[in-house]
PDB file of C-alpha atoms in Angstrom:
ATOM      1  CA  GLN A   1       0.222   0.236   0.204  1.00 84.00           C
ATOM      2  CA  VAL A   2       1.199   3.601  -0.879  1.00 91.00           C
ATOM      3  CA  GLN A   3      -0.515   6.566   0.756  1.00 95.00           C
ATOM      4  CA  LEU A   4       0.222   9.750  -1.193  1.00 96.00           C
ATOM      5  CA  VAL A   5      -0.332  13.078   0.030  1.00 96.00           C
ATOM      6  CA  GLU A   6      -0.532  16.295  -1.821  1.00 97.00           C
ATOM      7  CA  SER A   7      -0.454  20.306  -0.915  1.00 97.00           C
ATOM      8  CA  GLY A   8       0.958  23.579  -2.511  1.00 97.00           C
ATOM      9  CA  GLY A   9      -2.235  23.991  -4.591  1.00 97.00           C
ATOM     10  CA  GLY A  10      -3.683  28.060  -4.946  1.00 97.00           C
ATOM     11  CA  SER A  11      -4.996  30.474  -6.875  1.00 98.00           C
ATOM     12  CA  VAL A  12      -2.299  32.484  -9.102  1.00 98.00           C
ATOM     13  CA  GLN A  13      -2.204  35.127 -11.438  1.00 98.00           C
ATOM     14  CA  ALA A  14      -0.631  34.452 -15.158  1.00 98.00           C
ATOM     15  CA  GLY A  15       3.093  34.210 -14.802  1.00 98.00           C
ATOM     16  CA  GLY A  16       3.059  33.640 -10.728  1.00 98.00           C
ATOM     17  CA  SER A  17       4.718  30.344  -9.309  1.00 98.00           C
ATOM     18  CA  LEU A  18       3.627  27.336  -7.124  1.00 98.00           C
ATOM     19  CA  ARG A  19       5.136  24.253  -5.527  1.00 98.00           C
ATOM     20  CA  LEU A  20       3.367  21.370  -4.789  1.00 98.00           C
ATOM     21  CA  SER A  21       4.452  19.027  -2.767  1.00 97.00           C
ATOM     22  CA  CYS A  22       3.501  15.090  -2.109  1.00 96.00           C
ATOM     23  CA  VAL A  23       4.091  13.150   0.576  1.00 95.00           C
ATOM     24  CA  ALA A  24       4.615   9.833   0.653  1.00 93.00           C
ATOM     25  CA  SER A  25       4.562   6.530   2.740  1.00 91.00           C
ATOM     26  CA  GLY A  26       4.140   3.334   2.803  1.00 86.00           C
ATOM     27  CA  ASP A  27       6.179   0.203   0.443  1.00 84.00           C
ATOM     28  CA  ALA A  28       9.194   1.773  -0.965  1.00 79.00           C
ATOM     29  CA  TYR A  29       9.041  -0.665  -3.800  1.00 78.00           C
ATOM     30  CA  ARG A  30       5.593   0.170  -4.705  1.00 82.00           C
ATOM     31  CA  ARG A  31       6.842   3.521  -5.990  1.00 86.00           C
ATOM     32  CA  LYS A  32       9.980   3.278  -8.256  1.00 89.00           C
ATOM     33  CA  CYS A  33       8.464   6.276 -10.391  1.00 94.00           C
ATOM     34  CA  MET A  34       6.781   8.714  -8.738  1.00 94.00           C
ATOM     35  CA  GLY A  35       5.253  11.949 -10.998  1.00 96.00           C
ATOM     36  CA  TRP A  36       2.497  14.208 -11.316  1.00 98.00           C
ATOM     37  CA  PHE A  37      -0.752  14.355 -13.600  1.00 98.00           C
ATOM     38  CA  ARG A  38      -3.176  17.511 -14.055  1.00 98.00           C
ATOM     39  CA  GLN A  39      -7.332  17.287 -14.933  1.00 98.00           C
ATOM     40  CA  ALA A  40      -8.896  19.882 -16.194  1.00 97.00           C
ATOM     41  CA  PRO A  41     -12.923  20.187 -16.076  1.00 93.00           C
ATOM     42  CA  GLY A  42     -14.307  18.475 -18.898  1.00 95.00           C
ATOM     43  CA  ALA A  43     -10.435  16.948 -19.852  1.00 96.00           C
ATOM     44  CA  GLN A  44      -8.948  13.687 -19.900  1.00 96.00           C
ATOM     45  CA  ARG A  45      -6.351  13.046 -16.785  1.00 97.00           C
ATOM     46  CA  GLU A  46      -2.526  14.260 -18.411  1.00 97.00           C
ATOM     47  CA  GLY A  47       0.677  13.638 -17.305  1.00 98.00           C
ATOM     48  CA  VAL A  48       2.693  16.688 -16.409  1.00 98.00           C
ATOM     49  CA  ALA A  49       6.513  15.456 -15.187  1.00 98.00           C
ATOM     50  CA  HIS A  50       7.189  12.045 -13.733  1.00 97.00           C
ATOM     51  CA  ILE A  51      10.896  10.838 -12.239  1.00 94.00           C
ATOM     52  CA  CYS A  52      12.035   7.611 -11.622  1.00 92.00           C
ATOM     53  CA  PHE A  53      14.305   7.164  -8.657  1.00 81.00           C
ATOM     54  CA  ASP A  54      16.387   4.200  -9.875  1.00 71.00           C
ATOM     55  CA  GLY A  55      18.787   6.607 -11.635  1.00 65.00           C
ATOM     56  CA  SER A  56      16.732  10.088 -11.407  1.00 78.00           C
ATOM     57  CA  ASN A  57      15.653  10.115 -15.009  1.00 91.00           C
ATOM     58  CA  ILE A  58      12.769  12.131 -15.915  1.00 95.00           C
ATOM     59  CA  HIS A  59      10.326  12.858 -18.223  1.00 96.00           C
ATOM     60  CA  TYR A  60       8.390  16.268 -19.238  1.00 97.00           C
ATOM     61  CA  ALA A  61       5.029  16.839 -21.071  1.00 98.00           C
ATOM     62  CA  ASP A  62       6.292  19.178 -23.640  1.00 97.00           C
ATOM     63  CA  SER A  63       3.413  21.848 -22.426  1.00 97.00           C
ATOM     64  CA  VAL A  64       5.188  22.172 -18.922  1.00 98.00           C
ATOM     65  CA  LYS A  65       9.070  21.824 -20.581  1.00 98.00           C
ATOM     66  CA  GLY A  66      11.072  24.676 -19.049  1.00 97.00           C
ATOM     67  CA  ARG A  67       8.259  26.330 -16.644  1.00 98.00           C
ATOM     68  CA  PHE A  68       8.006  23.271 -14.272  1.00 98.00           C
ATOM     69  CA  THR A  69      10.559  20.913 -12.285  1.00 97.00           C
ATOM     70  CA  ILE A  70       9.856  17.633 -11.100  1.00 96.00           C
ATOM     71  CA  SER A  71      12.559  16.912  -7.740  1.00 93.00           C
ATOM     72  CA  ARG A  72      12.831  14.743  -4.592  1.00 89.00           C
ATOM     73  CA  ASP A  73      13.785  14.791  -1.311  1.00 85.00           C
ATOM     74  CA  SER A  74      16.967  12.685  -0.793  1.00 65.00           C
ATOM     75  CA  THR A  75      14.917   9.953   1.529  1.00 74.00           C
ATOM     76  CA  ARG A  76      12.157   9.931  -1.458  1.00 65.00           C
ATOM     77  CA  ASN A  77       9.593  10.668   0.533  1.00 87.00           C
ATOM     78  CA  THR A  78       8.825  13.945  -0.753  1.00 93.00           C
ATOM     79  CA  LEU A  79       8.028  15.134  -4.095  1.00 95.00           C
ATOM     80  CA  TYR A  80       8.056  18.381  -5.516  1.00 96.00           C
ATOM     81  CA  LEU A  81       6.537  19.876  -8.373  1.00 98.00           C
ATOM     82  CA  GLN A  82       7.526  23.774  -9.072  1.00 98.00           C
ATOM     83  CA  MET A  83       5.707  25.575 -11.255  1.00 98.00           C
ATOM     84  CA  ASN A  84       7.187  28.763 -12.821  1.00 98.00           C
ATOM     85  CA  SER A  85       5.661  30.972 -15.595  1.00 98.00           C
ATOM     86  CA  LEU A  86       2.355  29.987 -14.961  1.00 98.00           C
ATOM     87  CA  LYS A  87      -0.385  29.994 -17.455  1.00 98.00           C
ATOM     88  CA  PRO A  88      -4.279  29.985 -17.362  1.00 97.00           C
ATOM     89  CA  GLU A  89      -4.856  26.642 -19.157  1.00 97.00           C
ATOM     90  CA  ASP A  90      -2.584  24.866 -16.116  1.00 98.00           C
ATOM     91  CA  SER A  91      -5.337  25.372 -14.108  1.00 98.00           C
ATOM     92  CA  ALA A  92      -6.439  21.998 -13.142  1.00 98.00           C
ATOM     93  CA  MET A  93      -6.376  19.544 -10.269  1.00 98.00           C
ATOM     94  CA  TYR A  94      -3.161  18.269  -9.778  1.00 98.00           C
ATOM     95  CA  TYR A  95      -2.413  14.391  -8.898  1.00 98.00           C
ATOM     96  CA  CYS A  96       0.644  12.725  -7.344  1.00 98.00           C
ATOM     97  CA  ALA A  97       1.056   9.155  -8.379  1.00 97.00           C
ATOM     98  CA  ALA A  98       3.273   6.505  -7.703  1.00 95.00           C
ATOM     99  CA  THR A  99       4.272   3.327  -9.872  1.00 94.00           C
ATOM    100  CA  GLU A 100       5.999  -0.270  -8.967  1.00 93.00           C
ATOM    101  CA  LYS A 101       7.226   0.162 -12.830  1.00 93.00           C
ATOM    102  CA  GLY A 102      10.810   1.077 -13.283  1.00 92.00           C
ATOM    103  CA  ARG A 103      12.255   3.100 -15.859  1.00 93.00           C
ATOM    104  CA  VAL A 104      13.018   0.903 -18.691  1.00 93.00           C
ATOM    105  CA  PHE A 105      16.720   1.196 -20.914  1.00 93.00           C
ATOM    106  CA  LEU A 106      15.882   1.912 -24.798  1.00 94.00           C
ATOM    107  CA  GLY A 107      19.687   1.712 -25.628  1.00 94.00           C
ATOM    108  CA  GLY A 108      22.240   4.407 -25.694  1.00 94.00           C
ATOM    109  CA  ASP A 109      21.792   6.871 -22.941  1.00 90.00           C
ATOM    110  CA  GLU A 110      17.952   6.854 -23.117  1.00 91.00           C
ATOM    111  CA  TRP A 111      15.415   5.392 -20.579  1.00 93.00           C
ATOM    112  CA  TYR A 112      11.813   5.182 -20.699  1.00 95.00           C
ATOM    113  CA  VAL A 113      10.414   7.034 -17.573  1.00 96.00           C
ATOM    114  CA  PRO A 114       6.509   5.656 -17.129  1.00 96.00           C
ATOM    115  CA  HIS A 115       4.664   8.506 -17.903  1.00 97.00           C
ATOM    116  CA  GLN A 116       1.024   7.244 -18.812  1.00 97.00           C
ATOM    117  CA  GLU A 117      -1.595   6.879 -16.449  1.00 97.00           C
ATOM    118  CA  TYR A 118      -2.721   3.288 -17.115  1.00 97.00           C
ATOM    119  CA  GLU A 119       1.365   2.852 -15.144  1.00 97.00           C
ATOM    120  CA  TYR A 120       0.112   4.404 -12.384  1.00 97.00           C
ATOM    121  CA  GLY A 121      -1.967   2.394  -9.562  1.00 95.00           C
ATOM    122  CA  ASN A 122      -1.338   4.916  -6.270  1.00 95.00           C
ATOM    123  CA  TRP A 123      -2.813   8.303  -6.708  1.00 97.00           C
ATOM    124  CA  GLY A 124      -3.188  11.315  -4.019  1.00 97.00           C
ATOM    125  CA  GLN A 125      -6.648  13.038  -3.550  1.00 97.00           C
ATOM    126  CA  GLY A 126      -5.170  15.967  -5.616  1.00 97.00           C
ATOM    127  CA  THR A 127      -4.480  19.742  -4.746  1.00 98.00           C
ATOM    128  CA  GLN A 128      -6.272  22.038  -7.175  1.00 98.00           C
ATOM    129  CA  VAL A 129      -4.219  24.727  -9.131  1.00 98.00           C
ATOM    130  CA  THR A 130      -6.283  27.857 -10.242  1.00 98.00           C
ATOM    131  CA  VAL A 131      -4.185  30.474 -13.268  1.00 98.00           C
ATOM    132  CA  SER A 132      -6.102  33.644 -13.288  1.00 97.00           C
ATOM    133  CA  SER A 133      -5.241  35.844 -16.617  1.00 94.00           C
TER     134      SER A 133
END
């Protein structure tokens, strides 16, 4: 079992910043990779940023590259999402998620980081982010 508790959401104006936190507890082997997803009203849940702990490989959605940064503390109990230059289209419920799937070697120096919703089996309750124009 894995428990995930998010915090840090809120309301900001466009161009502002927020930092989301996710405190994890439970079986460490069930959270080899963790990440953030978001879901806006009427839209499907989408992956935002993901990280695997056995190599610190990271995957970002194209829409957040250069603006969002995912990180973790050294004890692997807290996951962060630093969100800068926020846009109104970033408004959504943000969910922390964990998976026992690890990274997959693709060849060369490339690794696949799980970032699809179906690959994650443990979810937090979510924290709301609202960005006004």
